[in-house]
Amino acid sequence: MNSSATGKPRILTGDTPTGRLHLGHWVGSVKRRVELQDSHDCYFIIANMHAFTTRSDKADEIRRDSIEIVRDYLAMGIDPERSTVFLQSEIPTIAELTFLFAMLLPFNRVMRNPTLKDEIRVKGLGETYSFGFPLYAVGQTADILSFRPVAVPVGEDQVPHLELTREVARRFNQVFCAVSDQTEDDDHPAHGGVFPVPRAEVGKVGRLVGVDGVNKMSKSLNNAIYIADSPKEVQKKVNRIFTGRQSPTEPGDTTNALFQYVDAFIEDEARVAELKDRYARGDNIGDGHIKQEVGAAINHLLDPMRERRAKYEGSDRPILEILRSGCARANRTAEETLAMAKEAAGLGYFKRELRFV
Ligand code: ATP
Ligand code: MG
């Protein structure tokens, strides 16, 4: 039930087009996605409607970012032959399930979500955010459950959202499919539930700090190293990482922001251990030197991505073709889910077909 026709377990995850993709996306989620492409049936959503929650006056930018994110995906190694890359706005099931799922969640439960509170604070949304802003947390449960995935590879900040999705899945199965509240999460589909209770899979670095050294690296906070940055830009941004350390002989703190980057991007573990040892002892090793090594390691990671990206620069047409066939494939799965959900909820009146012309 929760795996594809190919018999592979299904996963879903994605990104909001509020800008380009950055290293936080790579370590938190995309690296894992690339690894799972052979063993799993992968769905990657460009959550363009969610971008409207804070940028409804910038439809052109949202459209441009949606296309650029697909270019970033291709650069990072997502293969549209094996994985389904699609636009949220082309999947009507998502809007329909959002409405239904909103009935299963107490209002205060949605508003208590720490990720929403954090976003309101960090993005300076104050009291003026749209009704659609908190609704996006509910919408995300529909993004995910439309595809009945077993797992969702995400960064740490998304874990509370995923908890909401897990609650919706349990609640739906209990209310409409007679699954007992004693049933273990993993057993829901086997006990007649329409939805699996999907688990969050957090990457090796669940929360990469931005080059400001304080906040999560984020498209919205001007603290990100982008996948599409040039080698020079990368080094310049790495040089900005603030540690507060005064001299190469001062014992340093190896849990600071700079060392998060050492851990995340320098692959040679012996070298990482040596850097940590010398830094902690203040053994004549300056921040500037470490920043050079970190910059080189990041550029080593990004070089093949730059090469792949270059093939897709220029015309948007090939990108739109990838999205078109991805949306068609995604709709086949989502429509199947919607039919199952409507049947369970006593809404199974008529059958329908969906196609692009
Ligand atoms: P925004 O500022 O608009 O919220 P964002 O940079 O947080 O943008 P999202 O589109 O919200 O990006 O997140 C996409 C995915 O990348 C999510 O799974 C999220 O957890 C992960 N992610 C984003 N930033 C980081 C980070 N700094 N470290 C680890 N994972 C991250
Ligand atoms: Mg975010």
mmCIF file of C-alpha atoms and ligand atoms in Angstrom:
data_model
loop_
_atom_site.group_PDB
_atom_site.id
_atom_site.type_symbol
_atom_site.label_atom_id
_atom_site.label_comp_id
_atom_site.label_asym_id
_atom_site.label_seq_id
_atom_site.Cartn_x
_atom_site.Cartn_y
_atom_site.Cartn_z
ATOM 1 C CA MET A 1 0.000 0.000 0.000
ATOM 2 C CA ASN A 2 2.687 2.477 0.980
ATOM 3 C CA SER A 3 5.166 1.481 -1.672
ATOM 4 C CA SER A 4 5.127 2.024 -5.396
ATOM 5 C CA ALA A 5 4.164 -0.270 -8.234
ATOM 6 C CA THR A 6 7.890 -1.025 -8.494
ATOM 7 C CA GLY A 7 7.771 -2.463 -4.978
ATOM 8 C CA LYS A 8 10.233 0.119 -3.689
ATOM 9 C CA PRO A 9 9.342 2.024 -0.516
ATOM 10 C CA ARG A 10 8.258 5.560 -1.237
ATOM 11 C CA ILE A 11 9.723 8.814 0.120
ATOM 12 C CA LEU A 12 8.645 12.407 -0.263
ATOM 13 C CA THR A 13 10.369 15.650 0.564
ATOM 14 C CA GLY A 14 10.966 19.024 -1.052
ATOM 15 C CA ASP A 15 11.707 22.716 -0.902
ATOM 16 C CA THR A 16 9.902 26.033 -0.840
ATOM 17 C CA PRO A 17 10.889 28.348 -3.711
ATOM 18 C CA THR A 18 11.807 31.314 -1.505
ATOM 19 C CA GLY A 19 15.282 31.487 -3.095
ATOM 20 C CA ARG A 20 18.028 29.200 -4.361
ATOM 21 C CA LEU A 21 19.271 26.047 -2.669
ATOM 22 C CA HIS A 22 22.236 26.245 -0.319
ATOM 23 C CA LEU A 23 24.641 24.019 1.587
ATOM 24 C CA GLY A 24 22.126 23.608 4.446
ATOM 25 C CA HIS A 25 19.774 21.922 2.001
ATOM 26 C CA TRP A 26 22.554 19.675 0.786
ATOM 27 C CA VAL A 27 23.685 18.405 4.194
ATOM 28 C CA GLY A 28 20.201 18.400 5.743
ATOM 29 C CA SER A 29 18.229 16.686 3.025
ATOM 30 C CA VAL A 30 19.357 16.618 -0.613
ATOM 31 C CA LYS A 31 22.471 14.470 -0.111
ATOM 32 C CA ARG A 32 20.262 11.776 1.396
ATOM 33 C CA ARG A 33 17.771 12.111 -1.447
ATOM 34 C CA VAL A 34 20.457 11.513 -4.033
ATOM 35 C CA GLU A 35 21.570 8.382 -2.167
ATOM 36 C CA LEU A 36 18.020 7.002 -1.954
ATOM 37 C CA GLN A 37 17.175 7.338 -5.655
ATOM 38 C CA ASP A 38 17.925 3.702 -6.524
ATOM 39 C CA SER A 39 16.449 1.970 -3.524
ATOM 40 C CA HIS A 40 13.331 4.156 -3.174
ATOM 41 C CA ASP A 41 10.504 5.575 -5.244
ATOM 42 C CA CYS A 42 11.303 9.275 -4.737
ATOM 43 C CA TYR A 43 8.962 12.277 -4.936
ATOM 44 C CA PHE A 44 10.422 15.789 -4.659
ATOM 45 C CA ILE A 45 7.964 18.654 -4.342
ATOM 46 C CA ILE A 46 8.600 22.289 -5.209
ATOM 47 C CA ALA A 47 6.244 23.823 -2.643
ATOM 48 C CA ASN A 48 5.401 26.936 -4.651
ATOM 49 C CA MET A 49 2.041 27.573 -2.986
ATOM 50 C CA HIS A 50 3.829 27.693 0.363
ATOM 51 C CA ALA A 51 6.047 30.441 -1.004
ATOM 52 C CA PHE A 52 2.886 32.516 -1.443
ATOM 53 C CA THR A 53 2.321 32.480 2.342
ATOM 54 C CA THR A 54 4.998 35.146 2.781
ATOM 55 C CA ARG A 55 5.556 36.411 -0.800
ATOM 56 C CA SER A 56 2.174 36.617 -2.485
ATOM 57 C CA ASP A 57 3.195 39.977 -3.982
ATOM 58 C CA LYS A 58 6.199 38.363 -5.708
ATOM 59 C CA ALA A 59 4.679 35.754 -8.011
ATOM 60 C CA ASP A 60 7.358 36.339 -10.670
ATOM 61 C CA GLU A 61 10.161 35.632 -8.214
ATOM 62 C CA ILE A 62 8.423 32.493 -6.967
ATOM 63 C CA ARG A 63 8.166 31.241 -10.541
ATOM 64 C CA ARG A 64 11.818 32.010 -11.247
ATOM 65 C CA ASP A 65 12.978 30.383 -7.998
ATOM 66 C CA SER A 66 10.918 27.282 -8.770
ATOM 67 C CA ILE A 67 12.804 26.836 -12.048
ATOM 68 C CA GLU A 68 16.168 27.581 -10.427
ATOM 69 C CA ILE A 69 15.562 25.028 -7.688
ATOM 70 C CA VAL A 70 15.044 22.368 -10.344
ATOM 71 C CA ARG A 71 18.394 23.429 -11.858
ATOM 72 C CA ASP A 72 19.942 23.095 -8.382
ATOM 73 C CA TYR A 73 18.408 19.610 -8.041
ATOM 74 C CA LEU A 74 19.898 18.540 -11.366
ATOM 75 C CA ALA A 75 23.249 20.016 -10.356
ATOM 76 C CA MET A 76 23.233 18.135 -7.064
ATOM 77 C CA GLY A 77 22.544 14.825 -8.777
ATOM 78 C CA ILE A 78 18.793 14.349 -8.640
ATOM 79 C CA ASP A 79 17.887 12.368 -11.725
ATOM 80 C CA PRO A 80 14.415 13.088 -13.149
ATOM 81 C CA GLU A 81 14.388 9.706 -14.895
ATOM 82 C CA ARG A 82 14.489 7.927 -11.565
ATOM 83 C CA SER A 83 12.818 10.513 -9.306
ATOM 84 C CA THR A 84 9.590 12.483 -9.670
ATOM 85 C CA VAL A 85 10.161 16.250 -9.449
ATOM 86 C CA PHE A 86 6.926 18.253 -9.439
ATOM 87 C CA LEU A 87 5.149 21.519 -8.621
ATOM 88 C CA GLN A 88 2.757 21.641 -5.697
ATOM 89 C CA SER A 89 0.375 23.983 -7.555
ATOM 90 C CA GLU A 90 -0.246 21.354 -10.258
ATOM 91 C CA ILE A 91 -1.478 18.706 -7.808
ATOM 92 C CA PRO A 92 -5.122 19.462 -6.930
ATOM 93 C CA THR A 93 -5.258 16.595 -4.436
ATOM 94 C CA ILE A 94 -3.015 18.577 -2.116
ATOM 95 C CA ALA A 95 -5.469 21.467 -1.790
ATOM 96 C CA GLU A 96 -8.362 19.063 -1.355
ATOM 97 C CA LEU A 97 -6.666 17.049 1.372
ATOM 98 C CA THR A 98 -5.517 20.235 3.141
ATOM 99 C CA PHE A 99 -9.175 21.149 3.617
ATOM 100 C CA LEU A 100 -10.078 17.713 4.913
ATOM 101 C CA PHE A 101 -7.027 17.409 7.196
ATOM 102 C CA ALA A 102 -7.672 20.860 8.681
ATOM 103 C CA MET A 103 -10.766 19.297 10.269
ATOM 104 C CA LEU A 104 -8.647 16.708 12.067
ATOM 105 C CA LEU A 105 -6.323 19.134 13.863
ATOM 106 C CA PRO A 106 -7.176 21.350 16.825
ATOM 107 C CA PHE A 107 -6.471 24.999 15.926
ATOM 108 C CA ASN A 108 -4.304 25.532 19.026
ATOM 109 C CA ARG A 109 -2.249 22.467 18.199
ATOM 110 C CA VAL A 110 -1.267 24.025 14.845
ATOM 111 C CA MET A 111 -0.422 27.401 16.396
ATOM 112 C CA ARG A 112 1.752 25.817 19.115
ATOM 113 C CA ASN A 113 4.138 24.400 16.501
ATOM 114 C CA PRO A 114 7.654 25.660 17.423
ATOM 115 C CA THR A 115 8.808 25.869 13.790
ATOM 116 C CA LEU A 116 5.950 28.256 12.965
ATOM 117 C CA LYS A 117 6.733 30.396 16.015
ATOM 118 C CA ASP A 118 10.401 30.478 15.049
ATOM 119 C CA GLU A 119 9.636 31.474 11.469
ATOM 120 C CA ILE A 120 7.305 34.258 12.606
ATOM 121 C CA ARG A 121 10.097 35.616 14.802
ATOM 122 C CA VAL A 122 13.093 35.135 12.494
ATOM 123 C CA LYS A 123 11.323 36.387 9.362
ATOM 124 C CA GLY A 124 9.896 39.349 11.306
ATOM 125 C CA LEU A 125 6.291 38.524 10.360
ATOM 126 C CA GLY A 126 4.915 40.164 13.530
ATOM 127 C CA GLU A 127 1.124 40.158 13.820
ATOM 128 C CA THR A 128 0.455 40.751 10.159
ATOM 129 C CA TYR A 129 1.036 37.328 8.616
ATOM 130 C CA SER A 130 -1.672 35.941 6.377
ATOM 131 C CA PHE A 131 -4.237 33.330 7.412
ATOM 132 C CA GLY A 132 -2.486 31.128 4.862
ATOM 133 C CA PHE A 133 0.779 31.255 6.794
ATOM 134 C CA PRO A 134 -0.190 28.897 9.651
ATOM 135 C CA LEU A 135 -2.326 26.970 7.159
ATOM 136 C CA TYR A 136 0.868 25.975 5.382
ATOM 137 C CA ALA A 137 1.705 23.670 8.302
ATOM 138 C CA VAL A 138 -1.544 21.822 7.592
ATOM 139 C CA GLY A 139 -0.872 22.010 3.864
ATOM 140 C CA GLN A 140 2.447 20.321 4.419
ATOM 141 C CA THR A 141 0.680 17.318 5.945
ATOM 142 C CA ALA A 142 -1.260 17.069 2.667
ATOM 143 C CA ASP A 143 1.900 17.525 0.546
ATOM 144 C CA ILE A 144 3.355 14.521 2.284
ATOM 145 C CA LEU A 145 0.372 12.236 2.779
ATOM 146 C CA SER A 146 -0.863 12.665 -0.815
ATOM 147 C CA PHE A 147 2.005 10.321 -1.676
ATOM 148 C CA ARG A 148 1.691 7.892 1.248
ATOM 149 C CA PRO A 149 5.472 7.813 1.847
ATOM 150 C CA VAL A 150 7.139 5.722 4.535
ATOM 151 C CA ALA A 151 9.816 8.358 5.231
ATOM 152 C CA VAL A 152 10.554 12.049 4.747
ATOM 153 C CA PRO A 153 14.243 13.124 4.606
ATOM 154 C CA VAL A 154 14.371 16.613 6.208
ATOM 155 C CA GLY A 155 16.484 18.975 8.283
ATOM 156 C CA GLU A 156 15.970 19.171 12.036
ATOM 157 C CA ASP A 157 13.730 22.273 11.847
ATOM 158 C CA GLN A 158 11.116 20.262 9.977
ATOM 159 C CA VAL A 159 10.724 17.551 12.611
ATOM 160 C CA PRO A 160 7.841 19.349 14.450
ATOM 161 C CA HIS A 161 6.014 19.730 11.125
ATOM 162 C CA LEU A 162 6.462 16.076 10.464
ATOM 163 C CA GLU A 163 5.061 15.289 13.887
ATOM 164 C CA LEU A 164 1.905 17.100 12.788
ATOM 165 C CA THR A 165 1.777 14.933 9.668
ATOM 166 C CA ARG A 166 2.155 11.797 11.752
ATOM 167 C CA GLU A 167 -0.732 12.937 13.937
ATOM 168 C CA VAL A 168 -2.958 13.589 10.933
ATOM 169 C CA ALA A 169 -2.182 10.143 9.503
ATOM 170 C CA ARG A 170 -3.003 8.415 12.808
ATOM 171 C CA ARG A 171 -6.129 10.468 13.333
ATOM 172 C CA PHE A 172 -7.425 9.895 9.797
ATOM 173 C CA ASN A 173 -6.846 6.163 10.070
ATOM 174 C CA GLN A 174 -8.570 6.041 13.454
ATOM 175 C CA VAL A 175 -11.555 8.216 12.522
ATOM 176 C CA PHE A 176 -12.218 6.922 9.018
ATOM 177 C CA CYS A 177 -10.582 3.494 8.728
ATOM 178 C CA ALA A 178 -11.362 1.959 12.143
ATOM 179 C CA VAL A 179 -7.688 1.598 13.072
ATOM 180 C CA SER A 180 -7.423 1.230 16.853
ATOM 181 C CA ASP A 181 -5.622 3.887 18.897
ATOM 182 C CA GLN A 182 -3.524 1.030 20.301
ATOM 183 C CA THR A 183 -2.098 0.189 16.867
ATOM 184 C CA GLU A 184 1.650 0.758 16.456
ATOM 185 C CA ASP A 185 2.595 3.469 13.934
ATOM 186 C CA ASP A 186 4.271 1.035 11.551
ATOM 187 C CA ASP A 187 1.213 -1.242 11.499
ATOM 188 C CA HIS A 188 -1.364 1.326 10.365
ATOM 189 C CA PRO A 189 -1.503 0.330 6.674
ATOM 190 C CA ALA A 190 -1.626 -3.385 7.533
ATOM 191 C CA HIS A 191 -4.578 -2.681 9.858
ATOM 192 C CA GLY A 192 -6.569 -0.937 7.136
ATOM 193 C CA GLY A 193 -5.315 2.653 7.441
ATOM 194 C CA VAL A 194 -5.145 4.630 4.188
ATOM 195 C CA PHE A 195 -2.019 6.436 5.355
ATOM 196 C CA PRO A 196 1.327 5.156 6.609
ATOM 197 C CA VAL A 197 2.649 7.128 9.614
ATOM 198 C CA PRO A 198 5.814 8.474 7.949
ATOM 199 C CA ARG A 199 9.047 8.909 9.865
ATOM 200 C CA ALA A 200 11.429 11.868 9.643
ATOM 201 C CA GLU A 201 14.931 11.013 8.434
ATOM 202 C CA VAL A 202 17.311 13.781 9.501
ATOM 203 C CA GLY A 203 20.625 14.037 7.610
ATOM 204 C CA LYS A 204 24.097 13.841 9.178
ATOM 205 C CA VAL A 205 24.030 17.600 9.856
ATOM 206 C CA GLY A 206 20.455 18.366 10.883
ATOM 207 C CA ARG A 207 20.965 22.107 11.242
ATOM 208 C CA LEU A 208 23.836 23.806 9.477
ATOM 209 C CA VAL A 209 24.518 27.238 10.923
ATOM 210 C CA GLY A 210 24.738 30.154 8.478
ATOM 211 C CA VAL A 211 27.892 32.196 7.831
ATOM 212 C CA ASP A 212 26.579 34.701 10.408
ATOM 213 C CA GLY A 213 27.564 31.973 12.891
ATOM 214 C CA VAL A 214 24.234 32.326 14.734
ATOM 215 C CA ASN A 215 21.080 31.407 12.804
ATOM 216 C CA LYS A 216 20.248 28.333 10.733
ATOM 217 C CA MET A 217 21.570 28.765 7.204
ATOM 218 C CA SER A 218 18.457 29.936 5.434
ATOM 219 C CA LYS A 219 17.468 31.329 2.054
ATOM 220 C CA SER A 220 15.605 34.134 3.787
ATOM 221 C CA LEU A 221 18.393 35.344 6.101
ATOM 222 C CA ASN A 222 21.260 36.382 3.820
ATOM 223 C CA ASN A 223 23.618 33.952 5.564
ATOM 224 C CA ALA A 224 23.748 31.167 2.988
ATOM 225 C CA ILE A 225 26.386 29.675 0.707
ATOM 226 C CA TYR A 226 24.475 28.782 -2.447
ATOM 227 C CA ILE A 227 25.054 25.733 -4.604
ATOM 228 C CA ALA A 228 25.365 28.130 -7.553
ATOM 229 C CA ASP A 229 27.946 30.432 -5.871
ATOM 230 C CA SER A 230 31.307 30.857 -7.635
ATOM 231 C CA PRO A 231 34.487 29.516 -5.961
ATOM 232 C CA LYS A 232 35.446 33.079 -5.033
ATOM 233 C CA GLU A 233 32.066 33.846 -3.475
ATOM 234 C CA VAL A 234 32.285 30.625 -1.475
ATOM 235 C CA GLN A 235 35.661 31.563 0.005
ATOM 236 C CA LYS A 236 34.513 35.109 0.716
ATOM 237 C CA LYS A 237 31.487 33.846 2.622
ATOM 238 C CA VAL A 238 33.492 31.247 4.558
ATOM 239 C CA ASN A 239 35.848 34.053 5.606
ATOM 240 C CA ARG A 240 32.841 35.810 7.182
ATOM 241 C CA ILE A 241 32.188 33.024 9.715
ATOM 242 C CA PHE A 242 32.683 34.676 13.078
ATOM 243 C CA THR A 243 34.331 32.805 15.970
ATOM 244 C CA GLY A 244 35.484 35.604 18.289
ATOM 245 C CA ARG A 245 38.923 33.927 18.647
ATOM 246 C CA GLN A 246 41.795 36.427 18.851
ATOM 247 C CA SER A 247 45.017 34.582 17.976
ATOM 248 C CA PRO A 248 46.343 31.260 16.594
ATOM 249 C CA THR A 249 47.778 30.398 19.993
ATOM 250 C CA GLU A 250 44.517 30.923 21.891
ATOM 251 C CA PRO A 251 42.839 27.597 22.786
ATOM 252 C CA GLY A 252 39.721 27.453 20.595
ATOM 253 C CA ASP A 253 36.252 25.980 20.953
ATOM 254 C CA THR A 254 35.814 23.101 18.505
ATOM 255 C CA THR A 255 32.032 23.276 18.760
ATOM 256 C CA ASN A 256 31.927 26.776 17.243
ATOM 257 C CA ALA A 257 30.323 27.636 13.890
ATOM 258 C CA LEU A 258 33.569 27.231 11.944
ATOM 259 C CA PHE A 259 34.030 23.688 13.224
ATOM 260 C CA GLN A 260 30.482 22.778 12.199
ATOM 261 C CA TYR A 261 31.744 23.462 8.684
ATOM 262 C CA VAL A 262 34.926 21.461 9.298
ATOM 263 C CA ASP A 263 32.797 18.506 10.393
ATOM 264 C CA ALA A 264 30.302 18.868 7.585
ATOM 265 C CA PHE A 265 32.661 19.388 4.639
ATOM 266 C CA ILE A 266 36.195 18.109 5.276
ATOM 267 C CA GLU A 267 35.987 14.448 4.361
ATOM 268 C CA ASP A 268 39.378 13.258 5.642
ATOM 269 C CA GLU A 269 38.536 12.233 9.207
ATOM 270 C CA ALA A 270 42.169 12.082 10.328
ATOM 271 C CA ARG A 271 42.606 15.678 9.168
ATOM 272 C CA VAL A 272 39.459 16.752 11.030
ATOM 273 C CA ALA A 273 40.774 15.143 14.226
ATOM 274 C CA GLU A 274 44.163 16.844 13.786
ATOM 275 C CA LEU A 275 42.573 20.263 13.210
ATOM 276 C CA LYS A 276 40.394 19.863 16.287
ATOM 277 C CA ASP A 277 43.308 18.797 18.447
ATOM 278 C CA ARG A 278 45.538 21.689 17.395
ATOM 279 C CA TYR A 279 42.710 24.244 17.589
ATOM 280 C CA ALA A 280 41.684 23.131 21.085
ATOM 281 C CA ARG A 281 45.287 23.435 22.291
ATOM 282 C CA GLY A 282 45.948 26.734 20.476
ATOM 283 C CA ASP A 283 48.823 25.035 18.660
ATOM 284 C CA ASN A 284 49.609 27.893 16.308
ATOM 285 C CA ILE A 285 46.659 27.341 13.980
ATOM 286 C CA GLY A 286 44.703 30.403 12.882
ATOM 287 C CA ASP A 287 41.044 30.694 11.946
ATOM 288 C CA GLY A 288 42.168 32.074 8.570
ATOM 289 C CA HIS A 289 44.009 28.843 7.776
ATOM 290 C CA ILE A 290 41.037 26.684 8.728
ATOM 291 C CA LYS A 291 38.741 28.856 6.627
ATOM 292 C CA GLN A 292 40.988 28.228 3.608
ATOM 293 C CA GLU A 293 40.718 24.460 4.118
ATOM 294 C CA VAL A 294 36.946 24.667 4.598
ATOM 295 C CA GLY A 295 36.555 26.838 1.471
ATOM 296 C CA ALA A 296 38.611 24.372 -0.575
ATOM 297 C CA ALA A 297 36.578 21.417 0.713
ATOM 298 C CA ILE A 298 33.294 23.130 -0.164
ATOM 299 C CA ASN A 299 34.545 24.039 -3.630
ATOM 300 C CA HIS A 300 35.665 20.440 -4.123
ATOM 301 C CA LEU A 301 32.081 19.367 -3.345
ATOM 302 C CA LEU A 302 30.524 22.045 -5.563
ATOM 303 C CA ASP A 303 32.808 21.694 -8.618
ATOM 304 C CA PRO A 304 31.021 18.697 -10.175
ATOM 305 C CA MET A 305 27.684 20.364 -9.349
ATOM 306 C CA ARG A 306 28.798 23.499 -11.212
ATOM 307 C CA GLU A 307 29.688 21.369 -14.216
ATOM 308 C CA ARG A 308 26.321 19.607 -14.247
ATOM 309 C CA ARG A 309 24.465 22.894 -13.722
ATOM 310 C CA ALA A 310 26.175 24.487 -16.724
ATOM 311 C CA LYS A 311 24.403 21.978 -19.006
ATOM 312 C CA TYR A 312 21.014 23.311 -17.943
ATOM 313 C CA GLU A 313 21.722 27.053 -18.015
ATOM 314 C CA GLY A 314 20.011 29.079 -20.724
ATOM 315 C CA SER A 315 16.641 27.827 -21.880
ATOM 316 C CA ASP A 316 13.887 27.034 -19.342
ATOM 317 C CA ARG A 317 12.205 24.628 -21.733
ATOM 318 C CA PRO A 318 13.997 21.426 -20.689
ATOM 319 C CA ILE A 319 13.270 22.295 -17.046
ATOM 320 C CA LEU A 320 9.577 22.813 -17.783
ATOM 321 C CA GLU A 321 9.506 19.462 -19.603
ATOM 322 C CA ILE A 322 10.981 17.737 -16.546
ATOM 323 C CA LEU A 323 8.302 19.375 -14.395
ATOM 324 C CA ARG A 324 5.528 18.514 -16.809
ATOM 325 C CA SER A 325 6.261 14.813 -16.809
ATOM 326 C CA GLY A 326 6.965 14.902 -13.050
ATOM 327 C CA CYS A 327 3.587 16.551 -12.388
ATOM 328 C CA ALA A 328 1.794 13.978 -14.541
ATOM 329 C CA ARG A 329 3.452 11.117 -12.664
ATOM 330 C CA ALA A 330 2.827 12.769 -9.272
ATOM 331 C CA ASN A 331 -0.849 13.252 -10.105
ATOM 332 C CA ARG A 332 -1.280 9.568 -10.873
ATOM 333 C CA THR A 333 -0.156 8.666 -7.360
ATOM 334 C CA ALA A 334 -1.915 11.556 -5.626
ATOM 335 C CA GLU A 335 -5.226 10.897 -7.378
ATOM 336 C CA GLU A 336 -5.052 7.282 -6.247
ATOM 337 C CA THR A 337 -4.521 8.473 -2.665
ATOM 338 C CA LEU A 338 -7.369 10.989 -2.860
ATOM 339 C CA ALA A 339 -9.779 8.339 -4.145
ATOM 340 C CA MET A 340 -8.816 6.068 -1.233
ATOM 341 C CA ALA A 341 -9.164 8.893 1.312
ATOM 342 C CA LYS A 342 -12.527 10.056 -0.043
ATOM 343 C CA GLU A 343 -13.869 6.521 -0.085
ATOM 344 C CA ALA A 344 -12.809 6.083 3.561
ATOM 345 C CA ALA A 345 -14.323 9.431 4.592
ATOM 346 C CA GLY A 346 -17.692 8.665 2.986
ATOM 347 C CA LEU A 347 -16.991 11.049 0.110
ATOM 348 C CA GLY A 348 -16.515 8.459 -2.603
ATOM 349 C CA TYR A 349 -19.277 9.621 -4.933
ATOM 350 C CA PHE A 350 -17.772 9.628 -8.411
ATOM 351 C CA LYS A 351 -14.537 8.649 -10.122
ATOM 352 C CA ARG A 352 -12.498 11.235 -11.989
ATOM 353 C CA GLU A 353 -9.493 11.451 -14.277
ATOM 354 C CA LEU A 354 -6.961 14.231 -14.402
ATOM 355 C CA ARG A 355 -4.770 15.087 -17.356
ATOM 356 C CA PHE A 356 -2.772 17.975 -18.750
ATOM 357 C CA VAL A 357 -3.680 19.153 -22.243
HETATM 358 P P1 ATP B 1 13.114 29.459 4.271
HETATM 359 O O1 ATP B 1 14.043 30.436 4.896
HETATM 360 O O2 ATP B 1 12.257 30.036 3.189
HETATM 361 O O3 ATP B 1 12.308 28.678 5.291
HETATM 362 P P2 ATP B 1 14.993 27.327 4.122
HETATM 363 O O4 ATP B 1 16.368 27.713 3.748
HETATM 364 O O5 ATP B 1 14.693 27.017 5.557
HETATM 365 O O6 ATP B 1 14.045 28.439 3.533
HETATM 366 P P3 ATP B 1 13.219 25.214 3.243
HETATM 367 O O7 ATP B 1 12.701 25.187 1.840
HETATM 368 O O8 ATP B 1 12.325 25.699 4.337
HETATM 369 O O9 ATP B 1 14.579 26.081 3.238
HETATM 370 O O10 ATP B 1 13.777 23.788 3.629
HETATM 371 C C1 ATP B 1 13.962 22.710 2.715
HETATM 372 C C2 ATP B 1 14.628 21.524 3.402
HETATM 373 O O11 ATP B 1 15.994 21.818 3.717
HETATM 374 C C3 ATP B 1 13.981 21.131 4.735
HETATM 375 O O12 ATP B 1 14.062 19.738 4.857
HETATM 376 C C4 ATP B 1 14.859 21.789 5.762
HETATM 377 O O13 ATP B 1 14.817 21.132 7.013
HETATM 378 C C5 ATP B 1 16.249 21.642 5.104
HETATM 379 N N1 ATP B 1 17.139 22.717 5.559
HETATM 380 C C6 ATP B 1 16.991 24.034 5.291
HETATM 381 N N2 ATP B 1 17.981 24.731 5.861
HETATM 382 C C7 ATP B 1 18.781 23.839 6.512
HETATM 383 C C8 ATP B 1 19.981 23.949 7.300
HETATM 384 N N3 ATP B 1 20.548 25.121 7.515
HETATM 385 N N4 ATP B 1 20.533 22.823 7.799
HETATM 386 C C9 ATP B 1 19.951 21.611 7.574
HETATM 387 N N5 ATP B 1 18.825 21.441 6.846
HETATM 388 C C10 ATP B 1 18.239 22.529 6.323
HETATM 389 MG MG MG B 2 12.536 26.743 6.117
#
